mmCIF file of C-alpha atoms in Angstrom:
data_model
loop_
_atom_site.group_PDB
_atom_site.id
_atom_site.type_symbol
_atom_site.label_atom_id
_atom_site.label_comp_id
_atom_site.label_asym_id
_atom_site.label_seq_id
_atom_site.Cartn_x
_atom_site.Cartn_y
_atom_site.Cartn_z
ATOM 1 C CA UNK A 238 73.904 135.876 -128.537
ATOM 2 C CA UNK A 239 74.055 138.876 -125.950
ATOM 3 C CA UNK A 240 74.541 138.772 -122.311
ATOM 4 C CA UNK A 241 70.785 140.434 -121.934
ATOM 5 C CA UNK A 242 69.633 138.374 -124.669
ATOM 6 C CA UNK A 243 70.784 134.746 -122.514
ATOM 7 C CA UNK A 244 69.533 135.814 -119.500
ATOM 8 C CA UNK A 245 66.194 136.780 -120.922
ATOM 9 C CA UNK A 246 65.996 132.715 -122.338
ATOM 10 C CA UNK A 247 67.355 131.774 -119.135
ATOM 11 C CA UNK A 248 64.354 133.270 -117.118
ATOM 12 C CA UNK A 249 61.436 132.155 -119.763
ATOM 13 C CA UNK A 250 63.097 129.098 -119.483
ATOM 14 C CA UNK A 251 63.150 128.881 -115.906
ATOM 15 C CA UNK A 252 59.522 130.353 -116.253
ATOM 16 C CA UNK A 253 58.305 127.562 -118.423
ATOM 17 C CA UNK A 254 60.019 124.827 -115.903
ATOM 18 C CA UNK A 255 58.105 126.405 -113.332
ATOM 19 C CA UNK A 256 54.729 126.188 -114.650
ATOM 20 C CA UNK A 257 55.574 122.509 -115.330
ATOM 21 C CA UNK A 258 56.150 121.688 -112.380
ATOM 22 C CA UNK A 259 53.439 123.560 -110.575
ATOM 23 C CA UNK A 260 51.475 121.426 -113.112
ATOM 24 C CA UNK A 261 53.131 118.414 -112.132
ATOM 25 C CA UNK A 262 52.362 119.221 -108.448
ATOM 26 C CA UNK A 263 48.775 119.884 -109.522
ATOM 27 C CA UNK A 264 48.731 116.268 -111.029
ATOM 28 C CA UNK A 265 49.068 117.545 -114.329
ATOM 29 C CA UNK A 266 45.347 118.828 -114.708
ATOM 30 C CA UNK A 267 44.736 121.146 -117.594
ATOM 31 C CA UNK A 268 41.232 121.897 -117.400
ATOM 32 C CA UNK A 269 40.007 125.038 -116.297
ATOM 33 C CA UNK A 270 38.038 123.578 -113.150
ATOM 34 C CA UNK A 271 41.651 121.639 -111.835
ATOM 35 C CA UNK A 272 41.090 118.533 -113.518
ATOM 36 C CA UNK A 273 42.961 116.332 -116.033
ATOM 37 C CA UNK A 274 39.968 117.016 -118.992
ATOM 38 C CA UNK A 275 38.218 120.204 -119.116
ATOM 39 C CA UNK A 276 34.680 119.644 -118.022
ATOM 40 C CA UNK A 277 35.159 115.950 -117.097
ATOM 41 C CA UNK A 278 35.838 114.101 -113.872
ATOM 42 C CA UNK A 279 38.459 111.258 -114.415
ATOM 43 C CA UNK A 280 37.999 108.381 -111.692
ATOM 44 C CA UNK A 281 40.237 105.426 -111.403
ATOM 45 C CA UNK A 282 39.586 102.585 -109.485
ATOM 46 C CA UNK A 283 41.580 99.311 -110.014
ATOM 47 C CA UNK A 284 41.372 95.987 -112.038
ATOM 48 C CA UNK A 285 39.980 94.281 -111.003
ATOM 49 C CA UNK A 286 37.558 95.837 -108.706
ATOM 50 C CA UNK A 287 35.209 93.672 -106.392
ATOM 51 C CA UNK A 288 32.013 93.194 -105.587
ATOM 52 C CA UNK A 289 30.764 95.331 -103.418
ATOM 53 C CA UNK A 290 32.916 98.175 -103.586
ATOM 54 C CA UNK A 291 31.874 98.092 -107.750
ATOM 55 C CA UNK A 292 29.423 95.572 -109.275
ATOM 56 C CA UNK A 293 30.668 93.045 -111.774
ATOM 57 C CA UNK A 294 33.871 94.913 -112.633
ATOM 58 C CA UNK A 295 32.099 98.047 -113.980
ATOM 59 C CA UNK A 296 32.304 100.989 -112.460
ATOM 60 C CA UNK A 297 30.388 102.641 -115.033
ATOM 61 C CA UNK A 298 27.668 101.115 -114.025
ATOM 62 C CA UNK A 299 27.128 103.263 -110.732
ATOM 63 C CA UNK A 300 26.614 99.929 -109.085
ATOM 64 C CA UNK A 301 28.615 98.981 -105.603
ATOM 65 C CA UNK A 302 29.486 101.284 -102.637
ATOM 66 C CA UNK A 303 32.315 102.783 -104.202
ATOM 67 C CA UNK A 304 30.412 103.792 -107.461
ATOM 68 C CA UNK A 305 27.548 104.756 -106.615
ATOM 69 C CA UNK A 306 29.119 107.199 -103.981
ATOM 70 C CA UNK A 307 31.955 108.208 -106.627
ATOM 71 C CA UNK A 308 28.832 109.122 -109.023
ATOM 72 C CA UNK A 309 27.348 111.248 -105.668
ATOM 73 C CA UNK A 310 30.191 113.174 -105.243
ATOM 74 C CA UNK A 311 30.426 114.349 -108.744
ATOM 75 C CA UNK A 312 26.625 115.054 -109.089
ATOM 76 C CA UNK A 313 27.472 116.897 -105.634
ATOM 77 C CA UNK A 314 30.561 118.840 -107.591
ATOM 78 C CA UNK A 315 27.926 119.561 -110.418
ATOM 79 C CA UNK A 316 29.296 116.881 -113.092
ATOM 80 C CA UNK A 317 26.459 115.015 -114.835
ATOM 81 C CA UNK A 318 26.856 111.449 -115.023
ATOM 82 C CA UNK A 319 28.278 111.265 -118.390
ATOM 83 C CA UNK A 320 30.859 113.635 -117.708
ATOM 84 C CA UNK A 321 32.234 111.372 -115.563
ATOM 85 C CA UNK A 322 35.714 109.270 -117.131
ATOM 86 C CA UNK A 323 36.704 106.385 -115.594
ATOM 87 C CA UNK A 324 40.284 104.670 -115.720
ATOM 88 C CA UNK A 325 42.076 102.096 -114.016
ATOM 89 C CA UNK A 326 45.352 101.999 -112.174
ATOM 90 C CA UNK A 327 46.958 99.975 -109.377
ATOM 91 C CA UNK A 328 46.895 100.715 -106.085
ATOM 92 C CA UNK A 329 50.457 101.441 -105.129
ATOM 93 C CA UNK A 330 50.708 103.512 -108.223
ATOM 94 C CA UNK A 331 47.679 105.558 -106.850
ATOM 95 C CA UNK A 332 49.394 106.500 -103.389
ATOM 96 C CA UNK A 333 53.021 107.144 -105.037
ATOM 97 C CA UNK A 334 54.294 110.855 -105.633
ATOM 98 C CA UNK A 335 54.502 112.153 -109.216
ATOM 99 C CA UNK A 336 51.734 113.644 -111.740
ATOM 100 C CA UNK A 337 48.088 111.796 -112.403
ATOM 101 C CA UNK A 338 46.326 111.204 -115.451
ATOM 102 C CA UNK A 339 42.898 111.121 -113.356
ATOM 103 C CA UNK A 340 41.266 113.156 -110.929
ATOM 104 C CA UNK A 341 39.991 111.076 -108.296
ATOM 105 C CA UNK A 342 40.919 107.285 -107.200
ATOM 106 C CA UNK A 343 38.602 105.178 -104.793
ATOM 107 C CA UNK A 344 39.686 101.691 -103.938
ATOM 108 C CA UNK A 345 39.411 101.241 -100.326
ATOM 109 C CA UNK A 346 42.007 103.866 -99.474
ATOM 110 C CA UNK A 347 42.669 103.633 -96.004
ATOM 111 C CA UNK A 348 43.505 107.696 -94.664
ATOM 112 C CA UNK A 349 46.761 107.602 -93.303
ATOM 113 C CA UNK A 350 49.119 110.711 -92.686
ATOM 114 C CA UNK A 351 52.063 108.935 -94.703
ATOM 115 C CA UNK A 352 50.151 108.159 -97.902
ATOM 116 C CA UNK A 353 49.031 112.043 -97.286
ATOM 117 C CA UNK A 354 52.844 113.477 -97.619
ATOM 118 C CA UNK A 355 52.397 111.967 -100.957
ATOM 119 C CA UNK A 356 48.942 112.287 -102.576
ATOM 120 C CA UNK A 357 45.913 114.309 -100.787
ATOM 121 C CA UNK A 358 43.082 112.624 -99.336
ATOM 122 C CA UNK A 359 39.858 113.216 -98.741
ATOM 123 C CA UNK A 360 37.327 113.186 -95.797
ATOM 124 C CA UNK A 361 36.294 109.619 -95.101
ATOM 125 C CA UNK A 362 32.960 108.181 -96.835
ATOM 126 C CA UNK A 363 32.787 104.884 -95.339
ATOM 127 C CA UNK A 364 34.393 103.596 -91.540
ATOM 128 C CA UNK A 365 34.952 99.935 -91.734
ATOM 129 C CA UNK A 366 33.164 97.296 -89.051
ATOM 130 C CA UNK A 367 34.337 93.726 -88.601
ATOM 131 C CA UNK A 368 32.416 90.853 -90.636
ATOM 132 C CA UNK A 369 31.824 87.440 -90.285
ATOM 133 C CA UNK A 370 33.039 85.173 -93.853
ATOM 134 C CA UNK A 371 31.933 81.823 -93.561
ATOM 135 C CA UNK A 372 30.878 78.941 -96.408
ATOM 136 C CA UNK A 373 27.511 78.534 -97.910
ATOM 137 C CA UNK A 374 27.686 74.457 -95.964
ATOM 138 C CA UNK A 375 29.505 75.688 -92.925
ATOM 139 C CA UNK A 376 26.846 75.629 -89.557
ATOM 140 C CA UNK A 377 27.759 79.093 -88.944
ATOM 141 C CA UNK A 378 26.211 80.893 -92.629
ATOM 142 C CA UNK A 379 23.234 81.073 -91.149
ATOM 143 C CA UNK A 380 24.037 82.900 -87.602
ATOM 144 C CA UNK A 381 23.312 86.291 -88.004
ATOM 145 C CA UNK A 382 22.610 86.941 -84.246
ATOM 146 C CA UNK A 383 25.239 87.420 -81.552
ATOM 147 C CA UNK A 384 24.144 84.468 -79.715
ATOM 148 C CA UNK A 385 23.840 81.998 -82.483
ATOM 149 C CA UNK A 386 27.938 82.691 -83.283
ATOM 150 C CA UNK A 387 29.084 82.493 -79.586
ATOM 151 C CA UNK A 388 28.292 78.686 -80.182
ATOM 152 C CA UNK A 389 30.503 78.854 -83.607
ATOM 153 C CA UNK A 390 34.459 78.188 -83.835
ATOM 154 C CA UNK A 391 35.573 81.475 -85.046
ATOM 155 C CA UNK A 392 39.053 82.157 -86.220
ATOM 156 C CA UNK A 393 41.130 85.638 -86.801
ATOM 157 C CA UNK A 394 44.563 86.907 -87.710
ATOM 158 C CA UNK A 395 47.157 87.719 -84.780
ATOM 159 C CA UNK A 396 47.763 90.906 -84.211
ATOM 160 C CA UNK A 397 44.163 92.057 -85.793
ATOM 161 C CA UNK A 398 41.394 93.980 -84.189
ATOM 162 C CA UNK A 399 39.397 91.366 -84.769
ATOM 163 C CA UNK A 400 40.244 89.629 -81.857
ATOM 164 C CA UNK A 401 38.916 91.663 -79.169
ATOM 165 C CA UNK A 402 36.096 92.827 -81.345
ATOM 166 C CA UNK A 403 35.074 88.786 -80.923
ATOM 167 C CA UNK A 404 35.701 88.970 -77.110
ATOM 168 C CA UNK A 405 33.758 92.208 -76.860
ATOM 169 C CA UNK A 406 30.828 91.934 -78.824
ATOM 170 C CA UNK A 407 30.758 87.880 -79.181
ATOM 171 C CA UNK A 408 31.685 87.189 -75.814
ATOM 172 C CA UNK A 409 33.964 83.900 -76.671
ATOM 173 C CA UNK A 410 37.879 83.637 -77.270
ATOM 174 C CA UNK A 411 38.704 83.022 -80.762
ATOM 175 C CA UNK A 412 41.048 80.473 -82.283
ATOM 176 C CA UNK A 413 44.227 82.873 -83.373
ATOM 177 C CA UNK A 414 45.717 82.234 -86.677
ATOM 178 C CA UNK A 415 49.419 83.473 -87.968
ATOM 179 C CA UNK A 416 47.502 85.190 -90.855
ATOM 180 C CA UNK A 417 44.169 85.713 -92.729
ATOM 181 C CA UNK A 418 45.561 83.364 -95.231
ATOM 182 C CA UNK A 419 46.198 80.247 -92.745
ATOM 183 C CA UNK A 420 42.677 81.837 -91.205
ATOM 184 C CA UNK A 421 41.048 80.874 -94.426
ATOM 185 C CA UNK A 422 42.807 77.544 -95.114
ATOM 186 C CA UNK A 423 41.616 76.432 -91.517
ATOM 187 C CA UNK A 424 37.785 77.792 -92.573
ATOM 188 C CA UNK A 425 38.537 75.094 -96.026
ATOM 189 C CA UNK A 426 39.343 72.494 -93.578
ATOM 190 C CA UNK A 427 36.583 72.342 -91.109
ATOM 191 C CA UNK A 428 39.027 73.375 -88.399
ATOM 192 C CA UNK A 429 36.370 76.618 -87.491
ATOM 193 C CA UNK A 430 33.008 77.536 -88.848
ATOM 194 C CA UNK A 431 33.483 81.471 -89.626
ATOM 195 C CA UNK A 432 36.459 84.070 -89.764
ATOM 196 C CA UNK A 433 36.054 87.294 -87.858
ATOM 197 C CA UNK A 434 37.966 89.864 -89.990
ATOM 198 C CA UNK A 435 37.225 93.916 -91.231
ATOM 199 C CA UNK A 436 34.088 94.232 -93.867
ATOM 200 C CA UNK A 437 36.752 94.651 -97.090
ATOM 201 C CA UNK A 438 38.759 91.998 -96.100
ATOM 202 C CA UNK A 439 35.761 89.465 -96.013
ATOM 203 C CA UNK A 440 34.138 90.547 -98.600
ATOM 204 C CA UNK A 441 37.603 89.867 -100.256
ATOM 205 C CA UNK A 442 37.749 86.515 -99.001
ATOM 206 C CA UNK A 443 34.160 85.383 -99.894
ATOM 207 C CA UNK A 444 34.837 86.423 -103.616
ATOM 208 C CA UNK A 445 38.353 85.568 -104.112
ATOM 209 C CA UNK A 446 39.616 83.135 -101.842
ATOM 210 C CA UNK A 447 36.782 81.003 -101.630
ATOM 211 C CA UNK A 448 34.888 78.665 -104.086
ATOM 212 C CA UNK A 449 31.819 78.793 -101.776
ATOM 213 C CA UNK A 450 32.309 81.846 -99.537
ATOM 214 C CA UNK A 451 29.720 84.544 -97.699
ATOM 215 C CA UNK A 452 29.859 87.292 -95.973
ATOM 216 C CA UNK A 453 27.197 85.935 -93.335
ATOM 217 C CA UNK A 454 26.851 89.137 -90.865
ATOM 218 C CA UNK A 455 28.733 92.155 -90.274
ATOM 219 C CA UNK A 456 28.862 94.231 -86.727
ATOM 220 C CA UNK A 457 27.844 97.144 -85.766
ATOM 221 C CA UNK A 458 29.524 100.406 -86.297
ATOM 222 C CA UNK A 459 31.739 101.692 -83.610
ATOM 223 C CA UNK A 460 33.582 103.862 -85.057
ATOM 224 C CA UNK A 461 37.193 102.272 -84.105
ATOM 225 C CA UNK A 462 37.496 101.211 -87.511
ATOM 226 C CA UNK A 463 39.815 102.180 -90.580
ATOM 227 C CA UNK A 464 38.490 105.302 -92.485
ATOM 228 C CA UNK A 465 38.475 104.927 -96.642
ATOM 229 C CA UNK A 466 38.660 108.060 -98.396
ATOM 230 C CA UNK A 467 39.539 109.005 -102.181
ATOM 231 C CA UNK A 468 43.233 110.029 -103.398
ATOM 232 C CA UNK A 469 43.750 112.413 -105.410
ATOM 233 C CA UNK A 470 47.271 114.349 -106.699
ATOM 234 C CA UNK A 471 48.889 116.043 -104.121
ATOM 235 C CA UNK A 472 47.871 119.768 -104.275
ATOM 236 C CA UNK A 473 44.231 119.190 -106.202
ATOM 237 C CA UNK A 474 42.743 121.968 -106.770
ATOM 238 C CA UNK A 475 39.297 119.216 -106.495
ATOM 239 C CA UNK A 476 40.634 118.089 -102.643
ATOM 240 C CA UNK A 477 38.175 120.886 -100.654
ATOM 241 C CA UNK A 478 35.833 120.389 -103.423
ATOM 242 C CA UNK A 479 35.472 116.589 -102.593
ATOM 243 C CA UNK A 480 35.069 116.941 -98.942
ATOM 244 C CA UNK A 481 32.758 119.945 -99.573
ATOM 245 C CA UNK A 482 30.780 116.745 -101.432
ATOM 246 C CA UNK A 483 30.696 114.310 -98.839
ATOM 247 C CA UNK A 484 30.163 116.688 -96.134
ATOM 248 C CA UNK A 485 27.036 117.461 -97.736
ATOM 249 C CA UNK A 486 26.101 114.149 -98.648
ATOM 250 C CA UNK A 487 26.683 112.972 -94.992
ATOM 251 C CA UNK A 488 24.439 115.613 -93.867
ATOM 252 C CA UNK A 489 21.623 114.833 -96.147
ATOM 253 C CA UNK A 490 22.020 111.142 -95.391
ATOM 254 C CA UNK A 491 22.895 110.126 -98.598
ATOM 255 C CA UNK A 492 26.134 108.475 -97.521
ATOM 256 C CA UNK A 493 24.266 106.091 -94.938
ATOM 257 C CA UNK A 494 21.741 105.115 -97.276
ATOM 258 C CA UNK A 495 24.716 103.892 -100.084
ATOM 259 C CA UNK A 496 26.318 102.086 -97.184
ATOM 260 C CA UNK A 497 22.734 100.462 -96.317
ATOM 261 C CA UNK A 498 21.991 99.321 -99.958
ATOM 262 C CA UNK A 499 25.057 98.454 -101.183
ATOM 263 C CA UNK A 500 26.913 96.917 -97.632
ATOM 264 C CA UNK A 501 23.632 95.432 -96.502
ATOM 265 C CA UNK A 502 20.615 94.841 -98.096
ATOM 266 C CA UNK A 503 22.533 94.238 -101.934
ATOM 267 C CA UNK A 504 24.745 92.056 -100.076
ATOM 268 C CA UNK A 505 22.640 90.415 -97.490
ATOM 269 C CA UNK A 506 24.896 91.530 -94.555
ATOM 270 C CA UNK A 507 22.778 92.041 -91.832
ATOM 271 C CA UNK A 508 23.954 93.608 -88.713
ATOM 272 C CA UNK A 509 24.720 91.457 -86.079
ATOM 273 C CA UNK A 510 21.726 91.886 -82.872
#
């Protein structure tokens, strides 16, 4: 083989390596519009996923917060429902560097500049509040005012933000717990009537960690809270095209009304008064 001829396969070969990795970068989309499918939208969410981020496990379903507002943004994008693909994965896969084999992942992503020096993220669709998880028998299921709880035992997690979100808004000191988990065991025992915690967390609680559990009240926004948003592969060519979507849909008021049927009325969470 010639000098000229070796360096010619050295530079396609570089070439190729290039475009690999630029692919790689890219998540490893090959469809003309930057995703992984030509003319599909690939969402993964994780396994299982709750109620009510997505209704009984099926995100195909468009039902829950975090399906019906994936299925907005991609009618927003200009995919039709059944172009839509969904997958699962886990959530520390989804944040980790390296290729994708799906477009979009929403499972209560919390935006936060590390995760970004690995993955993008988008523009937040949904702030979190603080809730209040209690049993079905406890005295306190039923409180859904801020003067019924103050004469409630509530309990929260050291070092949360739910403890000065009781002082401020509830207007009592709360018993402090070493963790969510002792939290909850205390809740089991009698030891409090409710648990004070962010609106993922309890609804995480109610559904998982107890046989009996509700999410009783949640309160209202401020603002202060943790902002979700979807990941995607770092460099999507889809990133500006997401935020482009939720921009519009918070303008048109499409995001608040999600959040109103699926964190409220669906759930019975009223807002604390």
């Amino acid at each position: 083989m010639t000098r000229t001829r070796r360096l010619s396969l050295a530079v396609a070969t570089a070439a190729v390596a290039a475009l690999a990795l630029a692919a790689c970068s890219a998540g490893g989309s090959t469809g003309s519009d930057g995703t992984v499918t030509d003319g599909k939208l690939t969402i993964a969410t994780g396994q299982p996923a709750y109620s009510p981020w997505v209704e009984d496990d099926d995100p195909q379903s468009g039902k829950g917060f975090e399906s019906a507002v994936a299925y907005a943004v991609a009618k927003e994008m200009g995919y039709a429902k059944g172009d839509v693909v969904w997958k699962r994965s886990t959530f520390d896969s989804a944040i980790a560097p390296g290729p994708k084999d799906w477009d979009l992942n929403v499972q209560q992503f919390s935006i936060d500049a590390k995760r970004k020096k690995a993955v993008d993220m988008s523009t937040p669709y949904y702030t979190t509040t603080q809730a209040v998880v209690t049993t079905k028998d406890s005295k306190a299921a039923k409180d859904t005012t801020v003067a019924a709880l103050q004469g409630d035992t509530i309990g929260v997690a050291s070092g949360s933000t739910s403890i000065s979100s009781v002082k401020d808004v509830l207007g009592v000191t709360p018993q402090v717990f070493n963790s969510n988990d002792d939290a909850v065991l205390a809740l089991k025992s009698g030891q409090i009537d409710a648990i004070v915690t962010d609106l993922p967390t309890a609804f995480f609680m109610a559904a998982a960690q107890l046989d009996d559990g509700t999410v009783s009240a949640q309160f209202p926004e401020d603002g202060s809270g943790d902002q979700f948003g979807f990941v995607l592969p770092k460099g999507s060519a889809l990133t500006s095209k997401v935020d482009e979507a939720l921009k519009a849909m918070e303008s048109d008021g499409t995001l608040a009304d999600l959040q109103t049927k699926w964190l409220s009325s669906e759930t019975n969470t009223p807002v604390l008064k």
